[in-house]
Tab-separated table of C-alpha atoms in Angstrom:
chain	number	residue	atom	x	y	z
A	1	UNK	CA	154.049	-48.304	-64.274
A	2	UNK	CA	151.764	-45.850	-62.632
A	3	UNK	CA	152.635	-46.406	-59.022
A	4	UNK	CA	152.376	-43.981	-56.751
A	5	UNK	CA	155.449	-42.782	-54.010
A	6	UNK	CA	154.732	-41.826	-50.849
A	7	UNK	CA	156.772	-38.492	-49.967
A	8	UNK	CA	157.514	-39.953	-46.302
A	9	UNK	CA	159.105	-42.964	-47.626
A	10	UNK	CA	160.612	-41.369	-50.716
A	11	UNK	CA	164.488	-41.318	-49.607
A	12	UNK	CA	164.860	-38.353	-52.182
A	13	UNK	CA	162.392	-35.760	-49.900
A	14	UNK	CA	163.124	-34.329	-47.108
A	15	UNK	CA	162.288	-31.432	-45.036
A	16	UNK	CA	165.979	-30.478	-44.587
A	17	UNK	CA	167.256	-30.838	-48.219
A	18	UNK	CA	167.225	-27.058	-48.879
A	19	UNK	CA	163.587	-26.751	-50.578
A	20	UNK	CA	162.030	-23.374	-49.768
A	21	UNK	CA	158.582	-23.826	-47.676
A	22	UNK	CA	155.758	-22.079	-49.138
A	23	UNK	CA	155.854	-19.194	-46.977
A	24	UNK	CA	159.171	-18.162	-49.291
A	25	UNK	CA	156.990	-19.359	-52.125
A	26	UNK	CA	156.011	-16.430	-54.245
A	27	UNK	CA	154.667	-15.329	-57.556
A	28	UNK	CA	156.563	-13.473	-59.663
A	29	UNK	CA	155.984	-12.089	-63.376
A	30	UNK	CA	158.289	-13.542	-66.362
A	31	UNK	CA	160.861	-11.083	-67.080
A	32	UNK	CA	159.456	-9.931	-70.353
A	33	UNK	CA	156.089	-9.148	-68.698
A	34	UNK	CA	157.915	-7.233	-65.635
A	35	UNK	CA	158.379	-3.342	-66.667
A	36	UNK	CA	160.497	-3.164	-63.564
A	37	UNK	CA	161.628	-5.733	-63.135
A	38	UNK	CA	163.310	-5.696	-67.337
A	39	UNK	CA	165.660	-2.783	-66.510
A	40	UNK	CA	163.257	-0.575	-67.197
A	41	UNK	CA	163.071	3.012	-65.671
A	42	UNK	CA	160.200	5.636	-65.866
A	43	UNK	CA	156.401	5.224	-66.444
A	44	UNK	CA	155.242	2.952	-68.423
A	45	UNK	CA	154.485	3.713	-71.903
A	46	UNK	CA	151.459	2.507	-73.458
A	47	UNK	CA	151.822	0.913	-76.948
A	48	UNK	CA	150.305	3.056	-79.625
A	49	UNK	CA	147.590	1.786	-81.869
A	50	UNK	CA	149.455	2.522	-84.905
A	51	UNK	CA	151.516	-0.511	-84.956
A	52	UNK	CA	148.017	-2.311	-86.373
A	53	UNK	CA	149.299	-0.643	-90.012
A	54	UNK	CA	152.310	-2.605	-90.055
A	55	UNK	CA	149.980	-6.161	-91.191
A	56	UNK	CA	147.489	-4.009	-92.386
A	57	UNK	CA	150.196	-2.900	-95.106
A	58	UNK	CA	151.794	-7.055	-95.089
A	59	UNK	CA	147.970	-8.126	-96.100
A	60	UNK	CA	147.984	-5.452	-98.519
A	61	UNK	CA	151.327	-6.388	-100.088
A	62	UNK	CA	150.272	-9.781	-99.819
A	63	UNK	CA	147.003	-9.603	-101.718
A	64	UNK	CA	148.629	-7.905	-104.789
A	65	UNK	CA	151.165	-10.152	-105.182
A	66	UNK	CA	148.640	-12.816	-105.082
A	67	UNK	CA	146.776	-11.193	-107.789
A	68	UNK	CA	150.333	-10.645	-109.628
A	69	UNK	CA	150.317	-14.362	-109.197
A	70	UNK	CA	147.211	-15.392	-110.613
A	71	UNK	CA	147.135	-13.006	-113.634
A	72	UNK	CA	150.953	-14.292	-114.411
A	73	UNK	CA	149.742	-18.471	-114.233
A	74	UNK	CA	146.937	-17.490	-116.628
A	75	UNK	CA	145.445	-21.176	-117.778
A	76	UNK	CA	147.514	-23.085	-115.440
A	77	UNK	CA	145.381	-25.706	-113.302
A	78	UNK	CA	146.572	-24.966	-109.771
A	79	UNK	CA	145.435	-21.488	-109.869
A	80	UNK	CA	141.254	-20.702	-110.021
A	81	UNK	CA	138.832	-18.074	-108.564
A	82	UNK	CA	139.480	-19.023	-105.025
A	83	UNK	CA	142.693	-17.438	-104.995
A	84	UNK	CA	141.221	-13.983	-106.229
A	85	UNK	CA	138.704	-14.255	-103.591
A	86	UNK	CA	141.580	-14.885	-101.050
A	87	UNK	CA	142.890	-11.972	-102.071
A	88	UNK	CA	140.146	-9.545	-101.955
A	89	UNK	CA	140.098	-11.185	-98.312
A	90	UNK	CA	143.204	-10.495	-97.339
A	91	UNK	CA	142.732	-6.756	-98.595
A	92	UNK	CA	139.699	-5.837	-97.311
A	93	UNK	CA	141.445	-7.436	-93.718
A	94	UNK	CA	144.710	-5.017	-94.384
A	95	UNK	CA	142.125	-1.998	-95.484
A	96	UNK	CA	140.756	-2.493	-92.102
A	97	UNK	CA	143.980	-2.939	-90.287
A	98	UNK	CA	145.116	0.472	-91.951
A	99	UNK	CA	141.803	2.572	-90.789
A	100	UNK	CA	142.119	0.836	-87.296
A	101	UNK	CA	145.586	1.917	-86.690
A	102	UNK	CA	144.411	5.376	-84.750
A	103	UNK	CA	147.497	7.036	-83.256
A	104	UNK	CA	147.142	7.135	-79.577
A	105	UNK	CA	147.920	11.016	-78.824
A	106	UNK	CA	146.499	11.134	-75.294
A	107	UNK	CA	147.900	8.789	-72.298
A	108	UNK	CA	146.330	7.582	-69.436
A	109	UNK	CA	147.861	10.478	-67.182
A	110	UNK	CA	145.921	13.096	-69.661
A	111	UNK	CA	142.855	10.442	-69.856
A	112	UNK	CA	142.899	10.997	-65.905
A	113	UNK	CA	143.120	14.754	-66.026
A	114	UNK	CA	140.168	14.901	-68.029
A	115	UNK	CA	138.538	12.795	-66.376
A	116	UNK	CA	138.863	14.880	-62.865
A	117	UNK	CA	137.250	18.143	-65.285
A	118	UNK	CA	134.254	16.096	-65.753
A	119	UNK	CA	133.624	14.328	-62.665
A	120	UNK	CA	133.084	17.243	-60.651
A	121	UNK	CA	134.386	16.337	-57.370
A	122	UNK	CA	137.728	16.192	-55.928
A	123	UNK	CA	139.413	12.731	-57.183
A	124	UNK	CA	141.472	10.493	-54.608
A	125	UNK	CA	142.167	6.942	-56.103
A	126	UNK	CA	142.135	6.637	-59.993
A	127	UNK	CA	142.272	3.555	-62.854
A	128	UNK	CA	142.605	4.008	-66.258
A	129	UNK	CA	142.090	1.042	-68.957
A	130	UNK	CA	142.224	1.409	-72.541
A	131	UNK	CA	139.472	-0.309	-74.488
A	132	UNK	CA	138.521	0.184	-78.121
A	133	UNK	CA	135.008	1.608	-79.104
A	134	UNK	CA	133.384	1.596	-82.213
A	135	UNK	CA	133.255	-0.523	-85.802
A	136	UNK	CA	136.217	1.448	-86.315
A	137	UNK	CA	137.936	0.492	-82.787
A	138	UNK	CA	139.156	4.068	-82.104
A	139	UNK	CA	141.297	3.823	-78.541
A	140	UNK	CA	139.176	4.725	-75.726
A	141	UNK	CA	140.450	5.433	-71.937
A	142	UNK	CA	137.490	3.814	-69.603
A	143	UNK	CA	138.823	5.885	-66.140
A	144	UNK	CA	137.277	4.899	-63.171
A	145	UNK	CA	137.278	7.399	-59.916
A	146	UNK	CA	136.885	7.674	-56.625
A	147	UNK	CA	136.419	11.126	-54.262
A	148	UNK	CA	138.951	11.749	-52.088
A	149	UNK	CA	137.054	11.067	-48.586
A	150	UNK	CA	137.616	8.214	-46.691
A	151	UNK	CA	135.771	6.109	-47.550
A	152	UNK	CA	134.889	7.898	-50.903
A	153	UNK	CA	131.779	9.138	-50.965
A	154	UNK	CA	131.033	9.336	-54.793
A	155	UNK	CA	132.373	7.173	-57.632
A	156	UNK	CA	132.503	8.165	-61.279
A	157	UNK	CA	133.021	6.049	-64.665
A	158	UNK	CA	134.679	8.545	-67.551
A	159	UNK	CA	134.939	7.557	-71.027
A	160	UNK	CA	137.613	9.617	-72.624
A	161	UNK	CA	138.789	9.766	-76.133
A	162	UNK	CA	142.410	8.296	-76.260
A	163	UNK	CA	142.922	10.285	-80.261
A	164	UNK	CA	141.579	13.846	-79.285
A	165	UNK	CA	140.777	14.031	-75.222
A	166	UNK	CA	137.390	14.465	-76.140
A	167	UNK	CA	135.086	13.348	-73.049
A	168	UNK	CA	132.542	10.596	-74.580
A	169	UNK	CA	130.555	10.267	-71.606
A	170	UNK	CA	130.130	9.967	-68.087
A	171	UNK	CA	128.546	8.440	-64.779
A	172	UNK	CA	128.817	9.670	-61.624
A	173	UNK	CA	127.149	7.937	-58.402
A	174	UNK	CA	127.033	8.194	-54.277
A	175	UNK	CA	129.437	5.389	-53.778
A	176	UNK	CA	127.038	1.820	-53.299
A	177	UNK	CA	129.834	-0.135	-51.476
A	178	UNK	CA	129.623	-0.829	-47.812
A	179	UNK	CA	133.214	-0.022	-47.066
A	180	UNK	CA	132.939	-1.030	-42.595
């Protein structure tokens, strides 16, 4: 049953039927992923790192009332060791949900502003990206700059502490890029 239909004898397709051609064709975010476009006014607000303490304190829960568990079905066959091991699991997971769950007190507009300080050189275009640094995964702003000429002259990576401000470290370079 795998035969194949060839579009200019299918009776069904047609150029005229109303189809869009693919110059009306375009891309467009789901609703939920759109900020504007989900009724949505004002910048954009970055979720805060703290929210990792919510299942941090669910694996917590979780593990003692496994151990509640286990010490209440004392000699019963379906419960051994491997359930107490589970649960020191699933505790030392929510331990290091709960010292992972930095707040985020600095945004990428203040992440940018520090980042201008340290560059050194009048700023034109600007990124910011969070990323997470560290065994610990404190919030980090990577910032990456451009000087204001046209084309920009210099270029600068800034590493910017999204907890305190603090400036972690930075690069700053004659721009590489061939920009004729």
């Amino acid at each position: 049953m795998n035969e194949r239909i060839d579009p200019a004898e299918d009776a069904d397709f047609n150029e005229g039927d109303g189809s869009p051609d693919d110059g009306e064709v375009r891309d467009v975010l789901p609703d939920d992923l759109d900020a504007r476009g989900a009724g949505l006014v004002g910048p954009y607000v970055f979720p805060d790192n703290d929210r990792r303490r919510i299942p941090g304190v669910l694996y917590l829960l979780l593990a003692a009332a496994t151990v509640v568990f286990v010490v209440m079905s004392n000699g019963s066959p379906l419960v051994d060791g491997g359930l107490v091991a589970g649960s020191v699991g699933l505790a030392l997971v929510g331990l290091y949900h709960l010292q992972g769950g930095w707040s985020l007190d600095i945004d990428e507009a203040d992440a940018l502003v520090a980042a201008v300080r340290a560059v050194g050189f009048p700023v034109g275009h600007a990124s910011a990206q969070m990323a997470w640094r560290g065994l610990r995964s404190r919030p980090t702003w990577r910032v990456l700059v451009y000087s204001n000429e046209s084309p920009p002259e210099r270029r600068g990576l800034v590493f910017v502490d999204g907890v305190d401000g603090e400036v972690v470290a930075t690069h700053t370079e004659d721009n590489p890029e061939d920009w004729s």
